[in-house]
Amino acid sequence: MALALGLGSIFNHSSHPNVTYSIDAEAECIRFTTSRNILEGDELCIFYSHNLWFEDNDVSNESFQNHETPISNDVASPDSTEDDGISTDLFPDDLLPFESFKYLRDDGEELSNGVVATVDAWVVDIPEPRETTTLLEFIRQTGLGMPDLQHLKRVRKTSLEEGGFKSTLLLSLEHPTVLPPNLPEPYISPVPTSPARNLEEVVLKSTIWPTVYQPRRVEKITWTYGRIRWIRAGIQRVVDEARRAKEMGEIPIASYVPDEWETVSGLAARDTRNSTNHPLRHSVMNLLRQVSNAQHSPPESSDNMTRNGQRYLLTSRTLFTTHEPCIMCSMALLHSRVKDVFYIYPMNQTGGCGGLSCVPGLDGVNHRFSIWKWTSPVDLKDALEVDPQLDA
Amino acid sequence: MDVDDEDAIHQAWMDQALIMAEEALKAREVPVGCIFVRDGQVIARARNRTNELKNATRHAELEAIDEIMANPILTPVVTSQILAGTTLYVTVEPCMMCASALRQVGIERVFFGCENDRFGGCGSVLGVNSSLPHPVHRPFVAKAGYRREEAIMLLRRFYITENTNAPQPKSKATRVLKTEIAPPKRPASRT
Ligand SMILES: [Zn+2]
């Protein structure tokens, strides 16, 4: 089930939420999903934020310490206007200390040379047109195919040569396991991957499958002085961690995820490949482990087993890292539903956020996150330099 | 040994990976299982533990690699190709994360059951195993279609019993387990 944006504020917090949420950058909405059956009278609750206590963890010692304020200032603002601005004032775009790595065109559209991006979905022919209403009600009740197919109309009518229409029902991307009886075998048909952003696209996409018209709101991200300072502190934090990693004989790469916007508490992790003798102990993987340990639910809730990733580790959270994450780490971040990734050093030969490949930009993946490259000077005298062939 | 004999051997190994996937299903995890084989011996077996560990990255392959890395007999010296000479049998195509991990530890070759259209890292979404150039890590061969139907049926059994995201249909009778399986969209073998 999906609710429209604007209802978010009605949910209360619960440590045992029955509603999960994810932010879908592509559809520009927050998606609320019930995570268990809701009985009449139940209050819908979401999980607002994460516990602030930690468990010990073998991969990363010492890196739990929170620095309320950065000790060093390698990434200090080049001029003082940034430091002096009022937190809630808008920050001028042309002075941003980072830039967006864009992997979709500005309108978010993959339409190139009139070719519509499609994905295979399961559909079924409706034997009796008068059953259509019942079948649509079935789709509504079961949520079959949602939210993947919410940008498409559920029924396609095609005129038959002998006169009249054939109606076809759109089911789901995965093979539909739940179907009403007395339907013929479902089969695969291509459908557009995204809604129609303009009228030309309505026509073009609907020749493949009737597609919802959803013009993109011209949404411009606005940055405030407060946020810019928060981001700069996050960058400083990973620089500090990476520097300490290097002092300890590790590869100087580190990652950090604050608990939420405008806070400086959070978890950080360093690369520990050298000390653990394990080639996959990258900072992002270490950090994800820490985050999952930190939010381990109390034992009594273990019977309320959540499905694969229902409570994702990084939903709506921002990750800072010194070096562009490798393919493994980029996909791990996608699995964890991170919202924003900030990095300082691109890894053109191995990176999964625009270097070698751009994992969240690939066709088929079911989550997108924003990638930001830090562009403001960081004066480290090459202290954080790594082999350009290394997987960060 | 002709191709049929060889396929029979790979399918027999895959049956052991399927046992791990069954175990995942019983534990209410997305049913994916794997085994790592070296010199004709299983050196690690694992299954998906994403729910148990509340970490969407704890896939079967990474669980098994950690087990191998933690064992000094299996990993006496850490080199850039720890899993050279090792074959992975996994019921579902490794995702891009796992494919990248496998390439970073120098896996020799991979046999898998069914494709993964969402995240597949051995050709379905991205050829992390070989077509994607890497400056250091050698590519590995990944072959699809070993016990594919069984792997798909396990996934369907999971989704039919565990689909808690959607409100349940009124009657259990309407929840039919489909047994027909569409052929793969791409050729079964890819390198
Ligand atoms: Zn990495």
XYZ file of C-alpha atoms and ligand atoms in Angstrom:
584
model
C 0.000 0.000 0.000
C 1.281 3.444 -0.780
C 0.160 6.765 0.619
C 0.748 10.147 -0.903
C 3.346 12.603 0.321
C 2.026 14.870 3.032
C 0.756 12.115 5.268
C 4.237 11.499 6.639
C 3.737 13.712 9.610
C 0.718 11.780 10.875
C 2.752 8.744 11.897
C 3.990 8.382 15.422
C 7.212 6.682 16.350
C 7.366 3.106 17.524
C 10.298 0.810 18.086
C 8.100 -1.888 16.588
C 6.770 -0.005 13.611
C 4.066 -1.450 11.423
C 4.805 0.986 8.632
C 8.136 1.242 6.873
C 9.083 4.069 4.616
C 11.518 4.674 1.857
C 12.285 7.722 -0.161
C 11.994 7.172 -3.842
C 14.015 9.868 -5.551
C 12.880 8.779 -8.963
C 9.178 8.891 -8.236
C 9.781 11.875 -5.970
C 7.777 10.502 -3.150
C 8.066 8.938 0.245
C 6.668 5.467 0.079
C 4.947 4.137 3.171
C 4.438 0.399 3.305
C 2.673 -1.609 5.959
C 5.122 -4.147 7.272
C 2.572 -6.434 8.858
C -1.141 -6.973 8.833
C -2.963 -4.016 10.293
C -6.008 -4.683 12.426
C -8.864 -2.287 12.729
C -8.022 0.276 15.401
C -4.263 -0.230 15.153
C -2.211 2.919 15.101
C 0.166 3.202 12.163
C 3.674 3.860 13.453
C 7.028 4.363 11.835
C 10.594 4.060 13.116
C 11.897 7.603 13.264
C 15.510 7.247 14.042
C 18.124 4.861 15.186
C 19.356 3.852 18.573
C 22.452 5.563 19.714
C 24.037 2.684 21.568
C 26.605 0.374 20.140
C 27.751 -3.165 20.465
C 31.330 -4.114 20.274
C 32.457 -5.150 16.893
C 35.514 -7.038 15.838
C 36.162 -5.184 12.633
C 36.578 -1.676 13.761
C 37.988 -0.700 17.085
C 38.025 2.826 18.371
C 36.100 4.225 15.511
C 32.966 4.585 17.597
C 34.145 7.725 19.234
C 32.050 10.689 18.419
C 33.758 13.948 17.772
C 31.354 16.676 18.618
C 33.506 19.116 16.719
C 36.214 18.338 14.224
C 39.661 18.761 15.677
C 41.421 19.617 12.461
C 40.198 21.822 9.688
C 41.560 20.471 6.433
C 38.261 21.190 4.802
C 37.708 24.592 6.370
C 35.725 27.008 4.321
C 37.974 28.990 1.980
C 36.219 32.179 2.982
C 34.410 33.047 6.132
C 31.016 33.857 4.610
C 30.096 30.182 4.777
C 30.876 29.983 8.482
C 29.067 33.180 9.287
C 25.828 32.587 7.410
C 22.635 32.143 9.384
C 21.774 28.440 9.553
C 18.419 28.707 7.898
C 19.464 31.150 5.176
C 19.798 29.821 1.672
C 23.323 29.125 0.517
C 24.274 30.524 -2.921
C 24.364 27.739 -5.518
C 27.475 28.980 -7.255
C 29.480 28.658 -4.045
C 28.523 25.060 -3.211
C 31.610 23.127 -2.055
C 30.412 19.999 -3.909
C 28.735 19.078 -7.157
C 26.094 16.585 -8.138
C 27.149 13.565 -10.128
C 24.216 13.263 -12.509
C 23.523 9.841 -13.904
C 20.071 10.615 -15.192
C 19.171 13.517 -17.386
C 17.751 16.502 -15.524
C 14.207 15.394 -16.171
C 15.100 11.957 -14.842
C 14.239 10.438 -18.171
C 16.009 7.593 -19.868
C 14.334 8.298 -23.180
C 17.114 8.447 -25.740
C 16.501 8.861 -29.461
C 12.841 8.094 -28.983
C 13.602 4.690 -27.497
C 11.524 3.954 -24.421
C 13.275 2.082 -21.610
C 11.224 -0.999 -20.813
C 11.225 -3.837 -18.360
C 9.522 -7.205 -18.679
C 6.393 -7.626 -16.583
C 3.832 -10.382 -16.168
C 0.422 -9.761 -17.709
C -2.686 -11.851 -18.227
C -5.531 -11.619 -20.709
C -8.895 -11.037 -19.085
C -11.270 -13.680 -20.441
C -14.484 -11.796 -19.650
C -14.470 -7.966 -19.843
C -17.045 -7.777 -17.038
C -14.539 -9.410 -14.659
C -12.254 -6.399 -15.032
C -13.639 -4.550 -11.994
C -13.283 -7.610 -9.773
C -9.722 -8.145 -10.943
C -8.795 -4.510 -10.328
C -10.238 -4.829 -6.844
C -8.089 -7.936 -6.353
C -5.002 -5.963 -7.439
C -5.920 -3.151 -5.076
C -6.427 -5.513 -2.146
C -3.300 -7.580 -2.634
C -1.038 -4.737 -3.712
C 0.241 -7.052 -6.437
C 2.946 -5.402 -8.507
C 3.141 -2.377 -6.222
C 5.015 -0.160 -5.978
C 7.012 -1.181 -9.048
C 4.171 -0.644 -11.467
C 2.456 2.393 -9.987
C 3.412 4.496 -13.006
C 1.378 2.272 -15.324
C -2.306 1.751 -15.920
C -3.413 -1.705 -14.970
C -5.521 -2.571 -17.984
C -4.622 -2.340 -21.637
C -7.353 -2.540 -24.258
C -6.392 -3.633 -27.713
C -8.867 -3.676 -30.549
C -9.312 -6.959 -32.265
C -9.369 -7.394 -36.029
C -12.710 -9.158 -35.811
C -14.106 -6.176 -33.867
C -14.405 -5.501 -30.172
C -11.586 -5.304 -27.586
C -9.250 -7.527 -25.728
C -8.374 -6.437 -22.191
C -5.054 -7.351 -20.648
C -4.275 -6.983 -16.960
C -0.842 -5.925 -15.726
C 0.200 -8.116 -12.783
C 3.734 -7.730 -11.451
C 7.439 -7.695 -12.254
C 8.151 -10.881 -10.378
C 6.305 -13.981 -11.444
C 2.866 -13.564 -9.867
C 2.396 -16.184 -7.182
C -0.981 -14.960 -6.010
C -3.693 -15.054 -8.638
C -7.465 -15.456 -8.625
C -8.627 -18.757 -10.099
C -9.970 -19.192 -13.629
C -7.449 -16.956 -15.329
C -5.410 -18.098 -18.311
C -1.631 -18.461 -17.970
C 0.120 -15.114 -17.446
C 2.836 -14.159 -19.906
C 5.601 -11.597 -20.215
C 5.162 -8.239 -21.903
C 7.485 -5.215 -21.949
C 6.292 -2.109 -20.091
C 7.882 1.352 -19.738
C 10.107 1.741 -16.699
C 8.941 5.233 -15.739
C 5.918 7.521 -16.038
C 5.366 9.809 -19.008
C 6.919 13.198 -18.272
C 5.342 15.049 -21.177
C 2.546 14.559 -23.679
C 4.869 13.262 -26.366
C 5.954 10.547 -23.969
C 2.358 9.689 -23.126
C 1.810 8.797 -26.760
C 5.124 7.036 -27.215
C 5.046 5.023 -24.004
C 1.394 4.124 -24.238
C 2.008 2.302 -27.503
C 3.937 -0.139 -25.335
C 1.658 -0.058 -22.313
C -0.769 2.654 -21.092
C 1.409 4.895 -18.940
C 0.483 7.429 -16.281
C 1.154 11.080 -17.151
C 3.191 12.534 -14.339
C 4.982 15.734 -15.298
C 8.079 16.231 -13.221
C 7.779 19.029 -10.771
C 10.645 21.393 -11.223
C 12.108 20.639 -7.866
C 15.260 22.407 -7.009
C 17.267 21.275 -4.043
C 17.949 24.212 -1.819
C 20.861 24.256 0.554
C 21.019 26.287 3.696
C 24.130 27.514 5.467
C 23.317 25.047 8.241
C 23.301 22.122 5.875
C 26.481 23.174 4.150
C 28.239 23.357 7.519
C 26.809 19.964 8.437
C 28.137 18.495 5.194
C 31.521 20.113 5.686
C 31.659 18.601 9.183
C 30.849 15.191 7.698
C 33.656 15.538 5.179
C 36.022 16.642 7.936
C 34.995 13.636 9.990
C 35.941 11.119 7.282
C 39.188 12.958 6.622
C 40.055 12.689 10.324
C 39.127 9.002 10.421
C 41.101 8.232 7.271
C 44.112 10.065 8.600
C 43.930 8.034 11.802
C 43.566 4.867 9.738
C 46.792 5.719 7.988
C 48.556 6.316 11.299
C 47.492 2.821 12.321
C 48.908 1.269 9.180
C 45.621 0.972 7.355
C 44.664 2.176 3.905
C 43.535 5.798 4.460
C 39.868 5.400 3.595
C 36.976 6.051 5.976
C 33.200 6.436 5.954
C 30.747 8.088 8.284
C 26.994 8.167 8.575
C 25.389 10.761 10.854
C 22.214 9.721 12.599
C 20.186 12.359 10.865
C 20.331 15.758 9.247
C 21.842 18.470 11.362
C 23.284 16.136 13.967
C 26.936 15.293 14.387
C 26.456 12.023 16.219
C 26.723 8.931 14.130
C 28.935 6.010 13.247
C 32.213 5.984 11.401
C 34.417 3.185 10.153
C 37.812 2.851 8.548
C 39.231 0.523 6.013
C 40.703 -2.440 7.922
C 42.041 -4.589 5.091
C 45.579 -4.457 6.424
C 44.956 -5.234 10.086
C 42.330 -7.934 9.490
C 44.084 -9.460 6.502
C 40.694 -9.561 4.824
C 40.479 -8.035 1.333
C 36.794 -7.118 1.696
C 36.992 -5.098 4.902
C 36.360 -1.829 3.070
C 35.203 1.120 5.147
C 31.662 1.039 3.768
C 31.218 -2.677 4.511
C 32.647 -2.150 8.002
C 30.302 0.755 8.554
C 27.212 -1.171 7.452
C 28.084 -3.871 9.945
C 28.377 -1.306 12.690
C 25.079 0.303 11.804
C 23.310 -3.055 11.847
C 24.902 -3.972 15.170
C 23.924 -0.620 16.644
C 20.298 -1.036 15.739
C 19.987 -4.677 16.673
C 16.535 -5.014 18.134
C 15.998 -6.394 21.614
C 15.544 -10.191 21.666
C 11.803 -10.082 22.346
C 11.163 -8.689 18.907
C 12.987 -11.484 17.132
C 9.737 -13.379 16.576
C 8.544 -10.416 14.631
C 10.972 -11.281 11.885
C 11.095 -8.697 9.193
C 11.455 -9.614 5.593
C 14.597 -9.070 3.633
C 15.579 -5.487 4.240
C 12.230 -4.258 5.420
C 14.029 -2.071 7.823
C 16.846 -0.936 5.635
C 20.042 0.180 7.293
C 20.459 3.562 5.657
C 16.964 4.611 4.600
C 16.890 8.419 4.236
C 20.437 8.723 5.570
C 23.554 10.387 4.164
C 26.909 8.659 3.875
C 30.224 10.494 3.759
C 33.301 8.734 2.510
C 36.781 9.797 1.494
C 37.061 7.737 -1.712
C 34.432 6.783 -4.250
C 33.123 3.355 -3.160
C 33.957 0.324 -5.311
C 31.285 -1.729 -7.105
C 30.843 -4.010 -4.093
C 30.440 -1.115 -1.682
C 28.220 0.913 -4.035
C 25.858 -2.033 -4.393
C 25.955 -2.626 -0.632
C 24.877 1.004 -0.198
C 22.093 0.480 -2.704
C 20.950 -2.671 -0.852
C 20.882 -0.534 2.307
C 18.802 2.187 0.598
C 21.132 5.087 1.337
C 19.780 8.490 0.258
C 22.905 10.577 -0.424
C 26.554 9.688 -0.863
C 29.277 12.325 -0.560
C 32.839 11.480 -1.533
C 36.035 13.448 -1.953
C 38.248 11.420 -4.289
C 36.870 9.827 -7.457
C 38.155 6.346 -8.291
C 37.953 6.348 -12.053
C 39.201 2.799 -12.558
C 37.294 1.001 -9.824
C 34.479 3.233 -8.518
C 30.815 2.217 -8.536
C 29.415 5.756 -8.196
C 30.362 7.084 -11.613
C 33.992 5.979 -11.982
C 34.094 2.533 -13.533
C 30.326 2.191 -13.435
C 27.396 3.947 -11.830
C 25.534 1.275 -9.911
C 22.448 3.330 -8.912
C 22.054 4.450 -12.521
C 21.799 0.967 -14.005
C 18.597 -0.301 -15.565
C 16.852 -2.759 -13.314
C 18.036 -1.656 -9.868
C 15.132 -0.715 -7.633
C 16.599 2.178 -5.702
C 18.416 5.352 -6.683
C 20.608 7.477 -4.479
C 22.160 10.867 -5.054
C 25.903 11.147 -5.558
C 27.815 14.289 -4.560
C 31.436 14.947 -5.247
C 33.268 17.268 -2.877
C 34.994 19.977 -4.924
C 36.233 22.404 -2.314
C 39.947 22.199 -1.511
C 41.089 19.653 1.040
C 44.669 20.349 1.961
C 46.135 17.064 3.068
C 49.437 17.064 1.253
C 48.518 13.730 -0.352
C 48.007 12.096 3.026
C 44.927 10.261 1.789
C 46.301 9.227 -1.563
C 45.668 5.612 -2.513
C 46.613 3.434 -5.475
C 44.221 4.467 -8.280
C 43.709 0.768 -9.081
C 42.489 0.018 -5.566
C 38.851 -0.804 -4.781
C 37.798 1.743 -2.180
C 34.849 -36.496 -19.752
C 32.123 -35.273 -22.066
C 29.952 -32.249 -21.488
C 27.003 -34.222 -20.123
C 29.148 -35.916 -17.494
C 30.570 -32.582 -16.476
C 27.135 -31.016 -16.249
C 25.994 -33.899 -14.057
C 28.867 -33.191 -11.680
C 28.031 -29.496 -11.484
C 24.376 -30.300 -10.885
C 25.298 -32.633 -8.060
C 27.263 -29.836 -6.393
C 24.369 -27.476 -6.997
C 22.086 -29.884 -5.140
C 24.163 -29.153 -2.056
C 23.767 -25.422 -2.600
C 20.015 -26.020 -2.857
C 20.059 -27.683 0.565
C 21.459 -24.445 1.964
C 18.759 -22.480 0.166
C 16.143 -24.794 1.710
C 17.638 -24.046 5.096
C 17.303 -20.316 4.375
C 13.648 -20.816 3.461
C 13.011 -22.655 6.735
C 14.628 -19.740 8.567
C 12.318 -17.345 6.697
C 15.152 -15.850 4.704
C 15.127 -15.214 0.969
C 16.130 -18.716 -0.127
C 19.590 -18.420 -1.635
C 22.279 -20.930 -0.767
C 25.816 -21.612 -1.904
C 28.831 -23.857 -1.523
C 32.486 -23.228 -2.333
C 34.383 -26.195 -3.738
C 38.162 -26.610 -3.895
C 40.012 -29.784 -4.915
C 36.773 -31.755 -4.967
C 35.907 -30.757 -1.391
C 33.296 -28.382 -0.052
C 35.259 -25.779 1.884
C 32.319 -23.583 2.895
C 28.564 -23.631 2.754
C 26.312 -20.710 3.580
C 22.933 -19.180 3.033
C 21.335 -15.789 3.068
C 21.123 -14.258 6.571
C 19.878 -10.750 5.780
C 16.869 -10.943 8.112
C 18.630 -12.570 11.009
C 21.455 -10.029 10.923
C 19.181 -7.148 9.895
C 21.730 -6.266 7.269
C 20.685 -6.411 3.639
C 24.263 -7.117 2.582
C 24.699 -10.435 4.394
C 24.225 -12.570 1.316
C 25.204 -16.242 1.230
C 28.367 -15.592 -0.781
C 29.749 -13.010 1.652
C 28.901 -15.231 4.616
C 30.869 -18.072 3.045
C 33.832 -15.879 2.086
C 34.074 -14.663 5.695
C 34.028 -18.259 6.892
C 36.858 -19.152 4.522
C 38.850 -16.063 5.479
C 38.495 -16.886 9.163
C 39.962 -20.348 8.675
C 43.790 -20.353 8.662
C 43.849 -23.832 7.122
C 41.828 -22.659 4.140
C 43.537 -19.286 3.958
C 47.110 -19.765 5.115
C 48.430 -16.770 3.221
C 46.406 -13.822 2.068
C 47.190 -13.060 -1.536
C 45.252 -11.116 -4.101
C 43.716 -14.383 -5.307
C 42.632 -16.178 -2.166
C 39.958 -18.139 -3.964
C 42.035 -19.157 -6.965
C 41.221 -22.753 -7.801
C 37.879 -22.436 -6.017
C 34.475 -22.850 -7.620
C 31.281 -21.311 -6.322
C 27.897 -22.984 -6.752
C 25.080 -20.596 -5.869
C 21.361 -21.018 -6.474
C 20.782 -17.456 -7.713
C 23.059 -15.267 -9.839
C 25.397 -13.290 -7.552
C 24.325 -9.654 -7.211
C 26.713 -6.882 -8.250
C 28.012 -6.571 -4.688
C 28.818 -10.267 -4.440
C 30.178 -10.485 -7.987
C 32.558 -7.626 -7.213
C 33.553 -9.285 -3.923
C 34.154 -12.594 -5.702
C 36.335 -10.911 -8.298
C 38.305 -9.114 -5.588
C 39.126 -12.429 -3.928
C 40.033 -14.082 -7.227
C 37.322 -16.732 -7.549
C 38.055 -19.221 -10.325
C 34.537 -19.773 -11.688
C 30.887 -19.604 -10.714
C 27.896 -21.801 -11.526
C 24.477 -20.458 -10.676
C 20.834 -21.512 -10.951
C 18.579 -18.663 -11.989
C 19.184 -15.108 -13.107
C 18.693 -12.042 -10.947
C 17.090 -9.334 -13.090
C 17.224 -6.697 -10.371
C 20.764 -6.886 -9.119
C 22.499 -9.597 -11.139
C 26.237 -8.965 -11.356
C 27.123 -11.743 -13.792
C 25.423 -10.294 -16.852
C 21.774 -9.678 -15.954
C 22.259 -6.068 -14.879
C 26.018 -5.662 -15.199
C 28.859 -8.031 -16.107
C 30.910 -7.383 -12.998
C 32.398 -10.868 -13.387
C 34.109 -10.190 -16.682
C 32.800 -7.657 -19.202
C 33.425 -4.796 -16.791
C 37.148 -4.050 -17.067
C 39.063 -4.031 -13.811
C 42.654 -2.777 -13.669
C 43.801 -5.543 -11.323
C 41.343 -8.354 -10.665
C 41.105 -11.024 -13.310
C 37.671 -11.832 -14.740
C 35.890 -15.068 -13.873
C 33.516 -17.258 -15.839
C 29.902 -17.462 -14.631
C 27.543 -20.065 -16.052
C 23.784 -19.987 -15.568
C 21.107 -22.637 -15.603
C 22.245 -25.290 -13.133
C 19.121 -26.479 -11.246
C 17.449 -23.291 -12.405
C 13.862 -24.510 -11.957
C 14.529 -25.691 -8.412
C 16.083 -22.340 -7.519
C 13.105 -20.448 -8.922
C 10.592 -22.689 -7.159
C 12.305 -22.035 -3.847
C 12.022 -18.280 -4.408
C 8.358 -18.649 -5.279
C 7.708 -20.715 -2.177
C 9.271 -17.919 -0.157
C 7.266 -15.161 -1.774
C 3.995 -17.044 -1.502
C 4.392 -17.591 2.240
C 6.293 -14.472 3.201
C 4.653 -11.751 1.215
C 3.846 -9.692 4.265
C 4.181 -6.418 2.419
C 0.823 -6.768 0.802
C -2.435 -7.262 2.649
C -3.335 -10.937 2.451
C -5.939 -12.079 -0.047
C -9.199 -13.078 1.586
C -8.764 -16.773 1.066
C -5.690 -18.951 1.072
C -7.285 -20.840 -1.769
C -6.498 -18.005 -4.115
C -2.792 -18.238 -3.393
C -1.756 -20.607 -6.077
C 1.824 -21.720 -6.396
C 2.612 -21.454 -10.073
C 4.803 -24.238 -11.314
C 5.378 -23.237 -14.906
C 8.693 -21.566 -15.438
C 9.460 -19.271 -18.328
C 12.726 -19.892 -20.159
C 15.649 -17.569 -19.417
C 15.683 -14.320 -21.321
C 19.312 -14.709 -22.288
C 21.478 -17.621 -23.342
C 22.210 -19.893 -20.400
C 25.954 -19.504 -20.523
C 27.910 -16.340 -20.337
C 31.455 -15.471 -19.661
Zn 34.601 -1.058 -1.525
